[in-house]
Coordinates of C-alpha atoms in Angstrom, one line a residue:
X1 CA 0.2 -0.1 0.2
X2 CA 1.2 3.4 -0.8
X3 CA 2.3 5.3 2.0
X4 CA -0.2 8.8 2.5
X5 CA 3.0 10.8 1.8
X6 CA 4.1 9.3 -1.4
X7 CA 0.7 10.1 -3.1
X8 CA 1.5 12.1 -6.6
X9 CA -1.2 15.1 -6.0
X10 CA -1.3 16.3 -9.5
X11 CA -1.7 14.7 -13.1
X12 CA -2.8 15.6 -16.4
X13 CA -5.9 13.7 -18.2
X14 CA -4.9 14.3 -22.1
X15 CA -7.7 12.4 -23.5
X16 CA -11.7 12.6 -24.1
X17 CA -12.3 15.2 -21.6
X18 CA -8.5 16.9 -21.3
X19 CA -8.1 18.4 -18.0
X20 CA -5.5 18.8 -15.2
X21 CA -6.1 16.8 -12.0
X22 CA -5.2 17.1 -8.5
X23 CA -5.3 15.2 -5.5
X24 CA -5.9 17.4 -2.6
X25 CA -6.5 16.1 1.4
X26 CA -9.1 17.8 3.8
X27 CA -10.6 17.0 6.8
X28 CA -11.5 13.6 5.5
X29 CA -14.9 11.7 4.4
X30 CA -17.2 12.1 6.9
X31 CA -19.0 9.0 6.2
X32 CA -15.6 6.8 6.3
X33 CA -17.6 3.3 6.2
X34 CA -17.7 1.7 2.7
X35 CA -16.5 -1.7 3.2
X36 CA -14.2 -1.6 0.0
X37 CA -12.4 1.9 0.4
X38 CA -9.8 3.0 2.6
X39 CA -9.2 6.2 0.4
X40 CA -10.5 8.0 3.9
X41 CA -7.1 7.4 5.5
X42 CA -5.7 10.5 3.6
X43 CA -7.0 13.1 5.7
X44 CA -5.4 15.5 8.4
X45 CA -7.9 17.8 10.9
X46 CA -4.8 20.4 10.6
X47 CA -6.5 23.2 8.1
X48 CA -3.3 24.4 7.9
X49 CA -1.2 21.7 7.0
X50 CA -3.8 20.7 4.4
X51 CA -3.5 24.3 2.9
X52 CA 0.3 23.9 2.8
X53 CA 0.2 20.4 0.8
X54 CA -2.7 21.5 -1.3
X55 CA -1.0 24.7 -2.3
X56 CA 1.7 22.5 -3.7
X57 CA -0.2 20.6 -5.8
X58 CA -2.2 23.7 -6.9
X59 CA 0.7 25.6 -8.1
X60 CA 1.6 22.9 -10.8
X61 CA -1.7 23.6 -12.8
X62 CA -0.8 25.6 -15.7
X63 CA -4.3 25.8 -17.1
X64 CA -3.3 24.2 -20.5
X65 CA -6.9 22.8 -20.9
X66 CA -8.9 25.4 -19.1
X67 CA -10.3 22.5 -16.8
X68 CA -9.1 21.6 -13.5
X69 CA -10.7 18.6 -11.5
X70 CA -10.1 18.3 -7.7
X71 CA -10.5 14.9 -6.1
X72 CA -10.1 14.4 -2.1
X73 CA -10.9 12.0 0.4
X74 CA -14.6 13.0 1.0
X75 CA -16.5 15.8 -0.3
X76 CA -15.2 19.5 -1.7
X77 CA -16.8 20.5 1.3
X78 CA -14.5 19.0 3.1
X79 CA -12.0 21.2 2.0
X80 CA -10.5 24.1 4.3
X81 CA -11.3 27.4 3.1
X82 CA -7.9 28.6 2.4
X83 CA -7.4 25.7 -0.1
X84 CA -10.7 26.6 -1.5
X85 CA -9.8 30.0 -2.1
X86 CA -7.1 28.8 -3.8
X87 CA -8.6 27.2 -6.4
X88 CA -10.8 30.4 -7.2
X89 CA -7.7 32.1 -7.5
X90 CA -6.0 29.4 -9.7
X91 CA -9.0 29.0 -12.1
X92 CA -8.9 32.8 -12.5
X93 CA -5.2 33.3 -12.7
X94 CA -4.8 30.5 -15.3
X95 CA -8.2 31.1 -17.6
X96 CA -9.6 27.9 -16.3
X97 CA -13.5 27.7 -17.2
X98 CA -14.4 24.2 -16.0
X99 CA -14.1 23.1 -12.5
X100 CA -14.9 19.5 -11.5
X101 CA -15.1 18.3 -7.8
X102 CA -16.5 15.5 -6.5
X103 CA -19.1 15.1 -3.6
X104 CA -21.3 12.6 -1.3
X105 CA -24.7 12.0 -1.5
X106 CA -24.9 13.1 2.4
X107 CA -22.8 16.2 1.3
X108 CA -25.4 17.4 -1.7
X109 CA -26.7 20.2 0.5
X110 CA -23.3 22.1 0.2
X111 CA -23.5 22.2 -3.5
X112 CA -26.2 25.1 -4.2
X113 CA -24.0 27.7 -2.5
X114 CA -20.6 26.2 -4.4
X115 CA -22.7 26.6 -7.8
X116 CA -23.7 30.1 -6.9
X117 CA -20.0 31.1 -6.1
X118 CA -18.9 29.4 -9.4
X119 CA -21.6 31.1 -11.4
X120 CA -20.7 34.5 -10.2
X121 CA -16.8 33.6 -11.1
X122 CA -17.7 32.9 -14.7
X123 CA -16.8 29.0 -13.8
X124 CA -18.9 25.9 -15.1
X125 CA -19.0 23.9 -12.1
X126 CA -19.2 19.9 -12.9
X127 CA -20.0 17.8 -9.8
X128 CA -19.2 13.9 -9.7
X129 CA -20.1 11.4 -7.1
X130 CA -19.2 8.0 -6.3
X131 CA -22.4 5.9 -6.9
X132 CA -20.5 3.0 -7.7
X133 CA -23.7 0.6 -8.3
X134 CA -27.3 1.7 -8.9
X135 CA -28.5 -1.4 -7.4
X136 CA -29.5 0.1 -4.1
X137 CA -29.4 -3.3 -2.2
X138 CA -25.7 -4.2 -3.3
X139 CA -24.7 -0.9 -2.8
X140 CA -26.1 -0.7 0.8
X141 CA -26.3 -4.0 2.1
X142 CA -22.8 -5.2 0.7
X143 CA -20.8 -2.1 0.0
X144 CA -22.3 0.6 2.8
X145 CA -22.1 3.4 0.4
X146 CA -24.3 5.7 2.9
X147 CA -26.9 6.2 -0.2
X148 CA -30.2 5.2 0.7
X149 CA -31.1 2.5 -1.5
X150 CA -34.1 3.9 -2.6
X151 CA -32.5 6.9 -4.0
X152 CA -33.1 6.6 -7.7
X153 CA -30.9 7.6 -10.6
X154 CA -33.3 10.6 -11.5
X155 CA -32.7 11.6 -8.0
X156 CA -29.1 11.5 -8.1
X157 CA -29.0 13.3 -11.2
X158 CA -31.0 16.3 -9.3
X159 CA -27.6 16.9 -7.8
X160 CA -24.7 15.4 -9.6
X161 CA -23.6 16.0 -13.1
X162 CA -21.4 13.0 -13.3
X163 CA -20.9 9.3 -11.7
X164 CA -18.3 6.8 -11.3
X165 CA -19.1 3.1 -11.0
X166 CA -17.1 0.5 -9.6
X167 CA -16.5 -2.9 -11.3
X168 CA -14.5 -5.7 -10.6
X169 CA -16.5 -6.6 -7.2
X170 CA -17.2 -10.1 -5.7
X171 CA -20.4 -11.4 -7.5
X172 CA -20.9 -8.9 -9.9
X173 CA -22.1 -10.0 -13.3
X174 CA -22.7 -9.1 -16.9
X175 CA -25.8 -8.0 -16.7
X176 CA -25.2 -6.0 -13.6
X177 CA -22.6 -4.1 -14.9
X178 CA -24.2 -3.2 -18.2
X179 CA -27.2 -2.1 -16.6
X180 CA -25.4 0.5 -14.3
X181 CA -23.4 1.7 -17.5
X182 CA -26.5 2.2 -19.2
X183 CA -28.0 4.2 -16.6
X184 CA -25.1 6.1 -16.2
X185 CA -24.9 7.4 -19.8
X186 CA -28.9 7.8 -19.6
X187 CA -28.6 9.9 -16.6
X188 CA -25.5 11.5 -16.4
X189 CA -23.1 13.6 -18.7
X190 CA -20.3 11.3 -17.7
X191 CA -19.1 8.5 -16.4
X192 CA -16.1 7.1 -14.8
X193 CA -15.4 3.2 -14.3
X194 CA -13.0 2.4 -11.7
X195 CA -11.8 -1.2 -12.2
X196 CA -11.5 -2.2 -8.2
X197 CA -8.1 -2.1 -6.9
X198 CA -6.6 -4.2 -4.0
X199 CA -6.4 -2.1 -0.8
X200 CA -6.3 -2.5 2.8
X201 CA -10.1 -3.4 3.1
X202 CA -11.6 -6.7 3.5
X203 CA -13.4 -6.5 0.1
X204 CA -11.0 -7.4 -2.8
X205 CA -11.4 -7.5 -6.4
X206 CA -12.5 -10.2 -8.5
X207 CA -10.1 -11.1 -11.1
X208 CA -12.9 -13.2 -12.7
X209 CA -15.2 -10.1 -12.9
X210 CA -12.1 -8.0 -14.4
X211 CA -11.6 -10.1 -16.9
X212 CA -15.5 -10.2 -17.9
X213 CA -15.3 -6.9 -18.1
X214 CA -12.2 -6.5 -20.3
X215 CA -13.5 -9.1 -22.7
X216 CA -17.4 -8.2 -22.6
X217 CA -17.7 -4.6 -21.9
X218 CA -14.3 -2.6 -22.5
X219 CA -14.2 -3.2 -26.3
X220 CA -17.5 -1.4 -26.9
X221 CA -16.8 1.5 -24.9
X222 CA -13.3 1.9 -24.8
X223 CA -13.4 5.1 -27.4
X224 CA -17.0 6.2 -25.7
X225 CA -15.9 10.2 -25.0
X226 CA -17.9 10.4 -22.7
X227 CA -16.5 7.2 -20.6
X228 CA -13.2 7.3 -18.5
X229 CA -11.9 4.0 -17.6
X230 CA -9.6 3.5 -14.9
X231 CA -7.8 0.1 -15.0
X232 CA -5.8 0.8 -12.1
X233 CA -6.5 4.0 -9.9
X234 CA -3.6 6.0 -10.5
X235 CA -4.3 5.9 -14.1
X236 CA -4.8 9.6 -14.1
X237 CA -1.6 10.3 -12.5
X238 CA -2.7 10.9 -9.2
X239 CA -2.7 8.3 -6.0

């Protein structure tokens, strides 16, 4: 497992939806109970230390695509105020017109004020959320994602522009993955497919499921401009 201090925090995504991407550190995911994820370990309760770290990543942004994506352990609202101000300053200084962030369902009420701030700054805000699967029973009873099982794709799309799905879980089958992808492309502007990477949590990737994805689904979507595919969780150059 990569040590937290060794994480790469700046990357470039040149294809499909070109953008720069930074991995920032905040106070941490307030949910932190997903059974498959240890991403929440990248956190600190010290806002000054977080800002110092985040400023180093943001200093590498040059605005080459006029699109910046920020990711962090948790939701955008878990970042300290100084980091958020720095993000807006970088967008202004580098003529960045599109900002993509991430947000957990539980923090959706933080988004309207942020959308207003972006609108006032002339920035188009795109919000992504890790749904993992639209099968509510699997998502909550197995993954413990923290999104009520009866929340529908339409409910999610009221708050989020993009979604992330997780493929390679034990027990996943072709029909489920195909259905999740179809729903994602119906309700959201973009879909990121994360192929499950082993970490410190108890649930581990199922290589047979990943092989099924590679054989049956990947050839059909690899060139879809609305779908990003991360075969490894570091494929965007961060992590």
